[in-house]
C-alpha cells in the first residue's frame, strides 16, 4: 500500500494538469481507493471475471496497469501458466508495479510493457482489463483502440471496461457528482483537495455516457455487453466477443 494521499492538500496557485508522475505514484494506491467509489470491489472481482474467460494457455492483458492492482487480482484467480501482460505509459507506474510484483510470492508470469495502449499491437488474448484508463485516452483514439482490442479478443473471450461516466440527464449528473464528492469527503479529503484535483483533471480526463460506451463496444464486434457493477458515476461493463 502506498503513502496517504496529501497531493492536493495545500493551496496551489494555478493547478497544473494531472499527470501520473513519480509523486503521484507514491500515493497512488491510497488516492484511487479513497477517490473511486466501488474501486476496491471492481478490482477484486476483475480477477474472478478473468478466470471465467481465460485458461491455462491464454494471454490476458491489463491496459493501464498502474501499480498492478488488477494484475494482482487476476494473478490470484488464474492458473500459473496463463500469460499476464500489463501495459502503462507512465515509467514510474511501471517501475512501482515491477517492485510490487516482485514482493508477491507466486503466481503466473507477468510481462510489463511501458507504452501507449493506443499504439500497441495486441496478441490474441482471452481477456482484457481496461480499468479506469480509457477516460484518459483522447476521445478520437477510443473507437480505434476498442476495435483493436475486440479483434484481439478470441471468440468467447471478454473485455472488462471500468470508467467514471457522465449522464445526459442534468439531474442525474448533479446527483452523482454530489454523491462522488460526498464520498471523497467521507474518505477524509477536504473541499480544497477535492476542488484542486477536479481542476487538475479537467483537461486530462473525459468521461463519456454509458450509451456511448455500449455503442462503441457493439460497433467494435462484441456481441454482448452489460453493466456488472455501478456505484454512483463509476461503473464497469463486461463485453463478450
Ligand atoms: C487500476 N487500471 O488500479 N496507454 C497506457 N497507459 C495509459 C495511457 C495510455 N495511452 N493513458 C493513461 N494510462 C488501474 C488504474 S489509472 C486510473 C488505472 C486513475 C495509464 C496511466 O499512466 C495510469 O497508470 C492509468 O492509465 C490510469 O485498476 O488514475 O483514475
PDB file of C-alpha atoms and ligand atoms in Angstrom:
ATOM      1  CA  UNK A   1       0.000   0.000   0.000  1.00  0.00           C
ATOM      2  CA  UNK A   2       1.238   3.487  -0.829  1.00  0.00           C
ATOM      3  CA  UNK A   3       1.609   6.526   1.461  1.00  0.00           C
ATOM      4  CA  UNK A   4      -1.516   8.559   2.388  1.00  0.00           C
ATOM      5  CA  UNK A   5      -2.527  10.911  -0.420  1.00  0.00           C
ATOM      6  CA  UNK A   6      -1.968  14.572   0.533  1.00  0.00           C
ATOM      7  CA  UNK A   7      -1.031  15.606  -3.037  1.00  0.00           C
ATOM      8  CA  UNK A   8      -3.635  18.408  -3.293  1.00  0.00           C
ATOM      9  CA  UNK A   9      -3.816  19.260   0.437  1.00  0.00           C
ATOM     10  CA  UNK A  10      -2.013  22.651   0.215  1.00  0.00           C
ATOM     11  CA  UNK A  11      -3.256  25.552  -1.905  1.00  0.00           C
ATOM     12  CA  UNK A  12      -1.701  25.647  -5.394  1.00  0.00           C
ATOM     13  CA  UNK A  13      -1.865  28.998  -7.244  1.00  0.00           C
ATOM     14  CA  UNK A  14      -2.554  27.699 -10.714  1.00  0.00           C
ATOM     15  CA  UNK A  15      -3.258  23.951 -10.640  1.00  0.00           C
ATOM     16  CA  UNK A  16      -1.271  22.137 -13.358  1.00  0.00           C
ATOM     17  CA  UNK A  17      -2.831  19.310 -15.392  1.00  0.00           C
ATOM     18  CA  UNK A  18      -2.864  15.981 -13.589  1.00  0.00           C
ATOM     19  CA  UNK A  19      -0.115  13.557 -14.566  1.00  0.00           C
ATOM     20  CA  UNK A  20       0.926  10.085 -13.442  1.00  0.00           C
ATOM     21  CA  UNK A  21       4.317  11.321 -12.257  1.00  0.00           C
ATOM     22  CA  UNK A  22       6.638   9.984  -9.557  1.00  0.00           C
ATOM     23  CA  UNK A  23       4.999  11.950  -6.696  1.00  0.00           C
ATOM     24  CA  UNK A  24       1.523  10.701  -7.699  1.00  0.00           C
ATOM     25  CA  UNK A  25       2.797   7.133  -7.930  1.00  0.00           C
ATOM     26  CA  UNK A  26       3.999   7.369  -4.285  1.00  0.00           C
ATOM     27  CA  UNK A  27       0.407   7.941  -3.111  1.00  0.00           C
ATOM     28  CA  UNK A  28      -1.499   6.320  -5.982  1.00  0.00           C
ATOM     29  CA  UNK A  29      -2.984   3.246  -4.265  1.00  0.00           C
ATOM     30  CA  UNK A  30      -4.421   5.373  -1.471  1.00  0.00           C
ATOM     31  CA  UNK A  31      -5.563   8.088  -3.922  1.00  0.00           C
ATOM     32  CA  UNK A  32      -7.540   5.771  -6.188  1.00  0.00           C
ATOM     33  CA  UNK A  33      -9.064   3.782  -3.334  1.00  0.00           C
ATOM     34  CA  UNK A  34     -10.292   6.923  -1.499  1.00  0.00           C
ATOM     35  CA  UNK A  35     -11.383   8.661  -4.737  1.00  0.00           C
ATOM     36  CA  UNK A  36     -13.221   5.980  -6.689  1.00  0.00           C
ATOM     37  CA  UNK A  37     -16.479   4.695  -5.191  1.00  0.00           C
ATOM     38  CA  UNK A  38     -16.505   0.919  -5.622  1.00  0.00           C
ATOM     39  CA  UNK A  39     -12.905   0.784  -6.883  1.00  0.00           C
ATOM     40  CA  UNK A  40     -11.820  -1.979  -4.463  1.00  0.00           C
ATOM     41  CA  UNK A  41     -14.788  -4.172  -5.436  1.00  0.00           C
ATOM     42  CA  UNK A  42     -14.198  -3.716  -9.167  1.00  0.00           C
ATOM     43  CA  UNK A  43     -10.546  -4.661  -8.800  1.00  0.00           C
ATOM     44  CA  UNK A  44     -11.167  -7.657  -6.526  1.00  0.00           C
ATOM     45  CA  UNK A  45     -13.852  -9.007  -8.895  1.00  0.00           C
ATOM     46  CA  UNK A  46     -11.803  -8.411 -12.058  1.00  0.00           C
ATOM     47  CA  UNK A  47      -9.773 -11.500 -11.136  1.00  0.00           C
ATOM     48  CA  UNK A  48     -12.905 -13.572 -10.682  1.00  0.00           C
ATOM     49  CA  UNK A  49     -14.219 -12.440 -14.085  1.00  0.00           C
ATOM     50  CA  UNK A  50     -10.865 -13.105 -15.777  1.00  0.00           C
ATOM     51  CA  UNK A  51     -10.892 -16.688 -14.501  1.00  0.00           C
ATOM     52  CA  UNK A  52     -14.268 -17.250 -16.148  1.00  0.00           C
ATOM     53  CA  UNK A  53     -12.889 -16.405 -19.607  1.00  0.00           C
ATOM     54  CA  UNK A  54      -9.179 -17.270 -19.537  1.00  0.00           C
ATOM     55  CA  UNK A  55      -7.469 -20.616 -19.132  1.00  0.00           C
ATOM     56  CA  UNK A  56      -4.028 -22.088 -18.659  1.00  0.00           C
ATOM     57  CA  UNK A  57      -2.630 -21.359 -22.123  1.00  0.00           C
ATOM     58  CA  UNK A  58      -4.196 -17.950 -22.670  1.00  0.00           C
ATOM     59  CA  UNK A  59      -2.811 -14.436 -22.782  1.00  0.00           C
ATOM     60  CA  UNK A  60      -4.545 -11.860 -20.567  1.00  0.00           C
ATOM     61  CA  UNK A  61      -3.968  -8.085 -20.741  1.00  0.00           C
ATOM     62  CA  UNK A  62      -4.256  -5.302 -18.177  1.00  0.00           C
ATOM     63  CA  UNK A  63      -4.269  -1.989 -20.076  1.00  0.00           C
ATOM     64  CA  UNK A  64      -3.228   0.977 -17.919  1.00  0.00           C
ATOM     65  CA  UNK A  65      -1.988  -1.338 -15.179  1.00  0.00           C
ATOM     66  CA  UNK A  66      -0.675   1.449 -12.853  1.00  0.00           C
ATOM     67  CA  UNK A  67       0.868  -0.103  -9.737  1.00  0.00           C
ATOM     68  CA  UNK A  68      -0.616  -3.548 -10.503  1.00  0.00           C
ATOM     69  CA  UNK A  69      -3.893  -3.834  -8.567  1.00  0.00           C
ATOM     70  CA  UNK A  70      -5.827  -5.603 -11.373  1.00  0.00           C
ATOM     71  CA  UNK A  71      -2.795  -7.751 -12.219  1.00  0.00           C
ATOM     72  CA  UNK A  72      -2.636  -8.925  -8.589  1.00  0.00           C
ATOM     73  CA  UNK A  73      -6.321  -9.684  -8.572  1.00  0.00           C
ATOM     74  CA  UNK A  74      -6.071 -11.701 -11.798  1.00  0.00           C
ATOM     75  CA  UNK A  75      -2.920 -13.457 -10.633  1.00  0.00           C
ATOM     76  CA  UNK A  76      -4.821 -14.769  -7.610  1.00  0.00           C
ATOM     77  CA  UNK A  77      -7.503 -16.341  -9.786  1.00  0.00           C
ATOM     78  CA  UNK A  78      -5.692 -17.533 -12.930  1.00  0.00           C
ATOM     79  CA  UNK A  79      -3.684 -20.727 -13.488  1.00  0.00           C
ATOM     80  CA  UNK A  80       0.086 -20.364 -13.118  1.00  0.00           C
ATOM     81  CA  UNK A  81       0.631 -20.909 -16.835  1.00  0.00           C
ATOM     82  CA  UNK A  82      -1.579 -18.047 -18.021  1.00  0.00           C
ATOM     83  CA  UNK A  83       0.476 -15.227 -19.550  1.00  0.00           C
ATOM     84  CA  UNK A  84      -0.358 -11.868 -17.987  1.00  0.00           C
ATOM     85  CA  UNK A  85       0.699  -8.691 -19.771  1.00  0.00           C
ATOM     86  CA  UNK A  86       0.491  -5.248 -18.128  1.00  0.00           C
ATOM     87  CA  UNK A  87       0.907  -2.027 -20.124  1.00  0.00           C
ATOM     88  CA  UNK A  88       1.192   1.575 -18.894  1.00  0.00           C
ATOM     89  CA  UNK A  89       2.583   4.792 -20.406  1.00  0.00           C
ATOM     90  CA  UNK A  90       3.932   6.054 -17.094  1.00  0.00           C
ATOM     91  CA  UNK A  91       7.513   4.923 -16.407  1.00  0.00           C
ATOM     92  CA  UNK A  92       7.213   5.462 -12.611  1.00  0.00           C
ATOM     93  CA  UNK A  93       3.985   3.396 -12.585  1.00  0.00           C
ATOM     94  CA  UNK A  94       5.698   0.513 -14.395  1.00  0.00           C
ATOM     95  CA  UNK A  95       8.682   0.740 -12.033  1.00  0.00           C
ATOM     96  CA  UNK A  96       6.408   0.629  -8.948  1.00  0.00           C
ATOM     97  CA  UNK A  97       4.342  -2.182 -10.469  1.00  0.00           C
ATOM     98  CA  UNK A  98       7.507  -4.226 -11.075  1.00  0.00           C
ATOM     99  CA  UNK A  99       8.613  -3.697  -7.447  1.00  0.00           C
ATOM    100  CA  UNK A 100       5.148  -4.682  -6.159  1.00  0.00           C
ATOM    101  CA  UNK A 101       5.048  -7.838  -8.288  1.00  0.00           C
ATOM    102  CA  UNK A 102       8.471  -8.887  -7.037  1.00  0.00           C
ATOM    103  CA  UNK A 103       7.076  -8.884  -3.476  1.00  0.00           C
ATOM    104  CA  UNK A 104       4.332 -11.379  -4.419  1.00  0.00           C
ATOM    105  CA  UNK A 105       5.420 -14.896  -3.610  1.00  0.00           C
ATOM    106  CA  UNK A 106       3.874 -16.770  -6.518  1.00  0.00           C
ATOM    107  CA  UNK A 107       1.515 -16.631  -9.466  1.00  0.00           C
ATOM    108  CA  UNK A 108       1.762 -16.573 -13.224  1.00  0.00           C
ATOM    109  CA  UNK A 109       4.492 -14.676 -15.030  1.00  0.00           C
ATOM    110  CA  UNK A 110       3.727 -11.043 -15.761  1.00  0.00           C
ATOM    111  CA  UNK A 111       5.288  -9.160 -18.675  1.00  0.00           C
ATOM    112  CA  UNK A 112       5.306  -5.402 -18.113  1.00  0.00           C
ATOM    113  CA  UNK A 113       5.471  -3.006 -21.029  1.00  0.00           C
ATOM    114  CA  UNK A 114       5.993   0.758 -20.786  1.00  0.00           C
ATOM    115  CA  UNK A 115       3.950   2.032 -23.721  1.00  0.00           C
ATOM    116  CA  UNK A 116       0.826   3.665 -25.099  1.00  0.00           C
ATOM    117  CA  UNK A 117      -2.063   1.196 -25.393  1.00  0.00           C
ATOM    118  CA  UNK A 118      -3.396   3.265 -28.300  1.00  0.00           C
ATOM    119  CA  UNK A 119      -0.239   2.380 -30.252  1.00  0.00           C
ATOM    120  CA  UNK A 120       0.234  -1.230 -29.132  1.00  0.00           C
ATOM    121  CA  UNK A 121      -0.317  -4.322 -31.274  1.00  0.00           C
ATOM    122  CA  UNK A 122      -2.084  -6.916 -29.134  1.00  0.00           C
ATOM    123  CA  UNK A 123      -1.563 -10.634 -29.464  1.00  0.00           C
ATOM    124  CA  UNK A 124      -4.707 -12.807 -29.404  1.00  0.00           C
ATOM    125  CA  UNK A 125      -5.984 -12.939 -25.815  1.00  0.00           C
ATOM    126  CA  UNK A 126      -8.875 -14.406 -23.838  1.00  0.00           C
ATOM    127  CA  UNK A 127      -9.402 -11.456 -21.518  1.00  0.00           C
ATOM    128  CA  UNK A 128      -8.642  -7.743 -21.397  1.00  0.00           C
ATOM    129  CA  UNK A 129      -8.980  -5.496 -18.329  1.00  0.00           C
ATOM    130  CA  UNK A 130      -9.296  -1.783 -19.147  1.00  0.00           C
ATOM    131  CA  UNK A 131      -9.957  -0.434 -15.669  1.00  0.00           C
ATOM    132  CA  UNK A 132     -10.326   3.376 -15.429  1.00  0.00           C
ATOM    133  CA  UNK A 133      -7.862   4.002 -18.277  1.00  0.00           C
ATOM    134  CA  UNK A 134      -9.952   4.729 -21.398  1.00  0.00           C
ATOM    135  CA  UNK A 135     -11.121   8.005 -19.794  1.00  0.00           C
ATOM    136  CA  UNK A 136      -7.530   9.333 -20.080  1.00  0.00           C
ATOM    137  CA  UNK A 137      -7.154   8.459 -23.763  1.00  0.00           C
ATOM    138  CA  UNK A 138      -8.003  11.185 -26.324  1.00  0.00           C
ATOM    139  CA  UNK A 139     -11.639  10.718 -27.416  1.00  0.00           C
ATOM    140  CA  UNK A 140     -10.821  10.271 -31.104  1.00  0.00           C
ATOM    141  CA  UNK A 141      -8.442   7.385 -30.287  1.00  0.00           C
ATOM    142  CA  UNK A 142     -11.038   5.419 -28.292  1.00  0.00           C
ATOM    143  CA  UNK A 143     -13.007   3.721 -31.113  1.00  0.00           C
ATOM    144  CA  UNK A 144      -9.868   2.508 -32.961  1.00  0.00           C
ATOM    145  CA  UNK A 145      -8.442   1.223 -29.655  1.00  0.00           C
ATOM    146  CA  UNK A 146     -11.614  -0.657 -28.651  1.00  0.00           C
ATOM    147  CA  UNK A 147     -11.818  -2.060 -32.162  1.00  0.00           C
ATOM    148  CA  UNK A 148      -8.229  -3.394 -31.969  1.00  0.00           C
ATOM    149  CA  UNK A 149      -8.930  -4.888 -28.522  1.00  0.00           C
ATOM    150  CA  UNK A 150     -12.089  -6.562 -29.877  1.00  0.00           C
ATOM    151  CA  UNK A 151     -10.187  -8.022 -32.834  1.00  0.00           C
ATOM    152  CA  UNK A 152      -7.559  -9.436 -30.473  1.00  0.00           C
ATOM    153  CA  UNK A 153     -10.178 -10.887 -28.087  1.00  0.00           C
ATOM    154  CA  UNK A 154     -10.735 -14.501 -29.067  1.00  0.00           C
ATOM    155  CA  UNK A 155     -14.313 -15.670 -29.662  1.00  0.00           C
ATOM    156  CA  UNK A 156     -15.872 -16.354 -26.270  1.00  0.00           C
ATOM    157  CA  UNK A 157     -13.341 -14.073 -24.575  1.00  0.00           C
ATOM    158  CA  UNK A 158     -14.180 -10.777 -22.844  1.00  0.00           C
ATOM    159  CA  UNK A 159     -13.231  -7.202 -22.074  1.00  0.00           C
ATOM    160  CA  UNK A 160     -13.926  -5.610 -18.693  1.00  0.00           C
ATOM    161  CA  UNK A 161     -14.205  -1.850 -19.160  1.00  0.00           C
ATOM    162  CA  UNK A 162     -14.419   0.253 -15.993  1.00  0.00           C
ATOM    163  CA  UNK A 163     -14.886   4.019 -16.197  1.00  0.00           C
ATOM    164  CA  UNK A 164     -16.153   7.120 -14.499  1.00  0.00           C
ATOM    165  CA  UNK A 165     -19.233   8.088 -16.535  1.00  0.00           C
ATOM    166  CA  UNK A 166     -21.264  11.223 -17.156  1.00  0.00           C
ATOM    167  CA  UNK A 167     -25.037  11.473 -17.598  1.00  0.00           C
ATOM    168  CA  UNK A 168     -27.018  13.314 -20.297  1.00  0.00           C
ATOM    169  CA  UNK A 169     -29.768  13.916 -17.733  1.00  0.00           C
ATOM    170  CA  UNK A 170     -28.753  17.050 -15.787  1.00  0.00           C
ATOM    171  CA  UNK A 171     -30.449  15.851 -12.565  1.00  0.00           C
ATOM    172  CA  UNK A 172     -28.544  12.556 -12.604  1.00  0.00           C
ATOM    173  CA  UNK A 173     -25.284  14.339 -13.460  1.00  0.00           C
ATOM    174  CA  UNK A 174     -25.709  16.685 -10.480  1.00  0.00           C
ATOM    175  CA  UNK A 175     -26.793  13.902  -8.099  1.00  0.00           C
ATOM    176  CA  UNK A 176     -23.880  11.588  -8.922  1.00  0.00           C
ATOM    177  CA  UNK A 177     -21.319  14.410  -8.913  1.00  0.00           C
ATOM    178  CA  UNK A 178     -22.553  15.440  -5.448  1.00  0.00           C
ATOM    179  CA  UNK A 179     -22.522  11.828  -4.226  1.00  0.00           C
ATOM    180  CA  UNK A 180     -18.972  11.371  -5.529  1.00  0.00           C
ATOM    181  CA  UNK A 181     -17.758  14.496  -3.739  1.00  0.00           C
ATOM    182  CA  UNK A 182     -19.533  13.455  -0.542  1.00  0.00           C
ATOM    183  CA  UNK A 183     -17.880  10.035  -0.835  1.00  0.00           C
ATOM    184  CA  UNK A 184     -14.481  11.766  -1.060  1.00  0.00           C
ATOM    185  CA  UNK A 185     -15.251  13.992   1.948  1.00  0.00           C
ATOM    186  CA  UNK A 186     -16.147  10.904   3.967  1.00  0.00           C
ATOM    187  CA  UNK A 187     -12.835   9.379   2.886  1.00  0.00           C
ATOM    188  CA  UNK A 188     -11.054  12.326   4.545  1.00  0.00           C
ATOM    189  CA  UNK A 189     -10.493  14.661   1.589  1.00  0.00           C
ATOM    190  CA  UNK A 190     -11.010  18.394   2.249  1.00  0.00           C
ATOM    191  CA  UNK A 191     -13.017  20.657  -0.069  1.00  0.00           C
ATOM    192  CA  UNK A 192      -9.708  22.189  -1.194  1.00  0.00           C
ATOM    193  CA  UNK A 193      -8.296  18.780  -2.127  1.00  0.00           C
ATOM    194  CA  UNK A 194     -11.488  17.886  -3.991  1.00  0.00           C
ATOM    195  CA  UNK A 195     -11.616  21.120  -5.968  1.00  0.00           C
ATOM    196  CA  UNK A 196      -7.886  21.220  -6.834  1.00  0.00           C
ATOM    197  CA  UNK A 197      -7.954  17.594  -8.045  1.00  0.00           C
ATOM    198  CA  UNK A 198     -11.059  18.392 -10.071  1.00  0.00           C
ATOM    199  CA  UNK A 199      -9.297  21.330 -11.777  1.00  0.00           C
ATOM    200  CA  UNK A 200      -6.217  19.194 -12.442  1.00  0.00           C
ATOM    201  CA  UNK A 201      -8.322  16.544 -14.191  1.00  0.00           C
ATOM    202  CA  UNK A 202     -10.453  18.937 -16.260  1.00  0.00           C
ATOM    203  CA  UNK A 203      -8.312  18.825 -19.426  1.00  0.00           C
ATOM    204  CA  UNK A 204      -6.974  15.307 -18.859  1.00  0.00           C
ATOM    205  CA  UNK A 205      -9.906  13.030 -18.082  1.00  0.00           C
ATOM    206  CA  UNK A 206     -13.011  12.951 -20.291  1.00  0.00           C
ATOM    207  CA  UNK A 207     -15.817  10.677 -19.059  1.00  0.00           C
ATOM    208  CA  UNK A 208     -18.500   9.577 -21.511  1.00  0.00           C
ATOM    209  CA  UNK A 209     -22.068   8.291 -21.117  1.00  0.00           C
ATOM    210  CA  UNK A 210     -22.922   4.635 -20.714  1.00  0.00           C
ATOM    211  CA  UNK A 211     -24.709   4.746 -24.098  1.00  0.00           C
ATOM    212  CA  UNK A 212     -21.551   5.885 -25.876  1.00  0.00           C
ATOM    213  CA  UNK A 213     -19.558   3.043 -24.287  1.00  0.00           C
ATOM    214  CA  UNK A 214     -22.190   0.458 -25.189  1.00  0.00           C
ATOM    215  CA  UNK A 215     -22.464   1.639 -28.804  1.00  0.00           C
ATOM    216  CA  UNK A 216     -18.695   1.641 -29.254  1.00  0.00           C
ATOM    217  CA  UNK A 217     -18.349  -1.878 -27.841  1.00  0.00           C
ATOM    218  CA  UNK A 218     -21.128  -3.183 -30.102  1.00  0.00           C
ATOM    219  CA  UNK A 219     -19.665  -1.456 -33.170  1.00  0.00           C
ATOM    220  CA  UNK A 220     -16.268  -2.994 -32.375  1.00  0.00           C
ATOM    221  CA  UNK A 221     -17.753  -6.502 -32.596  1.00  0.00           C
ATOM    222  CA  UNK A 222     -18.622  -7.514 -29.024  1.00  0.00           C
ATOM    223  CA  UNK A 223     -21.852  -9.497 -29.309  1.00  0.00           C
ATOM    224  CA  UNK A 224     -23.000  -8.918 -25.748  1.00  0.00           C
ATOM    225  CA  UNK A 225     -22.309  -6.157 -23.248  1.00  0.00           C
ATOM    226  CA  UNK A 226     -23.752  -5.405 -19.818  1.00  0.00           C
ATOM    227  CA  UNK A 227     -23.032  -3.349 -16.713  1.00  0.00           C
ATOM    228  CA  UNK A 228     -21.991  -5.721 -13.914  1.00  0.00           C
ATOM    229  CA  UNK A 229     -21.083  -3.043 -11.350  1.00  0.00           C
ATOM    230  CA  UNK A 230     -22.049   0.546 -10.652  1.00  0.00           C
ATOM    231  CA  UNK A 231     -21.512   2.855  -7.706  1.00  0.00           C
ATOM    232  CA  UNK A 232     -22.668   6.426  -8.391  1.00  0.00           C
ATOM    233  CA  UNK A 233     -20.800   7.631 -11.505  1.00  0.00           C
ATOM    234  CA  UNK A 234     -18.297   4.764 -11.513  1.00  0.00           C
ATOM    235  CA  UNK A 235     -19.251   1.649 -13.416  1.00  0.00           C
ATOM    236  CA  UNK A 236     -17.880  -1.457 -15.033  1.00  0.00           C
ATOM    237  CA  UNK A 237     -19.075  -3.241 -18.173  1.00  0.00           C
ATOM    238  CA  UNK A 238     -18.326  -6.749 -19.325  1.00  0.00           C
ATOM    239  CA  UNK A 239     -18.327  -7.207 -23.110  1.00  0.00           C
ATOM    240  CA  UNK A 240     -18.241 -10.706 -24.580  1.00  0.00           C
ATOM    241  CA  UNK A 241     -16.828 -11.407 -28.037  1.00  0.00           C
TER     242      UNK A 241
HETATM  243  C1  LIG B   1      -6.092   0.005 -11.571  1.00  0.00           C
HETATM  244  N1  LIG B   1      -6.092   0.113 -14.002  1.00  0.00           N
HETATM  245  O1  LIG B   1      -5.551   0.193 -10.481  1.00  0.00           O
HETATM  246  N2  LIG B   1      -1.523   3.896 -22.523  1.00  0.00           N
HETATM  247  C2  LIG B   1      -1.203   3.201 -21.411  1.00  0.00           C
HETATM  248  N3  LIG B   1      -1.490   3.621 -20.155  1.00  0.00           N
HETATM  249  C3  LIG B   1      -2.115   4.786 -20.031  1.00  0.00           C
HETATM  250  C4  LIG B   1      -2.475   5.594 -21.128  1.00  0.00           C
HETATM  251  C5  LIG B   1      -2.152   5.102 -22.420  1.00  0.00           C
HETATM  252  N4  LIG B   1      -2.453   5.793 -23.519  1.00  0.00           N
HETATM  253  N5  LIG B   1      -3.088   6.710 -20.675  1.00  0.00           N
HETATM  254  C6  LIG B   1      -3.120   6.629 -19.333  1.00  0.00           C
HETATM  255  N6  LIG B   1      -2.521   5.473 -18.946  1.00  0.00           N
HETATM  256  C7  LIG B   1      -5.570   0.723 -12.774  1.00  0.00           C
HETATM  257  C8  LIG B   1      -5.893   2.176 -12.638  1.00  0.00           C
HETATM  258  S1  LIG B   1      -5.298   4.664 -13.587  1.00  0.00           S
HETATM  259  C9  LIG B   1      -6.845   5.330 -13.269  1.00  0.00           C
HETATM  260  C10 LIG B   1      -5.679   2.956 -13.876  1.00  0.00           C
HETATM  261  C11 LIG B   1      -6.884   6.546 -12.452  1.00  0.00           C
HETATM  262  C12 LIG B   1      -2.364   4.960 -17.581  1.00  0.00           C
HETATM  263  C13 LIG B   1      -1.858   5.967 -16.565  1.00  0.00           C
HETATM  264  O2  LIG B   1      -0.463   6.097 -16.587  1.00  0.00           O
HETATM  265  C14 LIG B   1      -2.398   5.356 -15.263  1.00  0.00           C
HETATM  266  O3  LIG B   1      -1.467   4.496 -14.656  1.00  0.00           O
HETATM  267  C15 LIG B   1      -3.630   4.569 -15.709  1.00  0.00           C
HETATM  268  O4  LIG B   1      -3.632   4.583 -17.124  1.00  0.00           O
HETATM  269  C16 LIG B   1      -4.947   5.141 -15.218  1.00  0.00           C
HETATM  270  O5  LIG B   1      -7.085  -0.677 -11.741  1.00  0.00           O
HETATM  271  O6  LIG B   1      -5.846   7.066 -12.006  1.00  0.00           O
HETATM  272  O7  LIG B   1      -8.057   7.055 -12.252  1.00  0.00           O
END
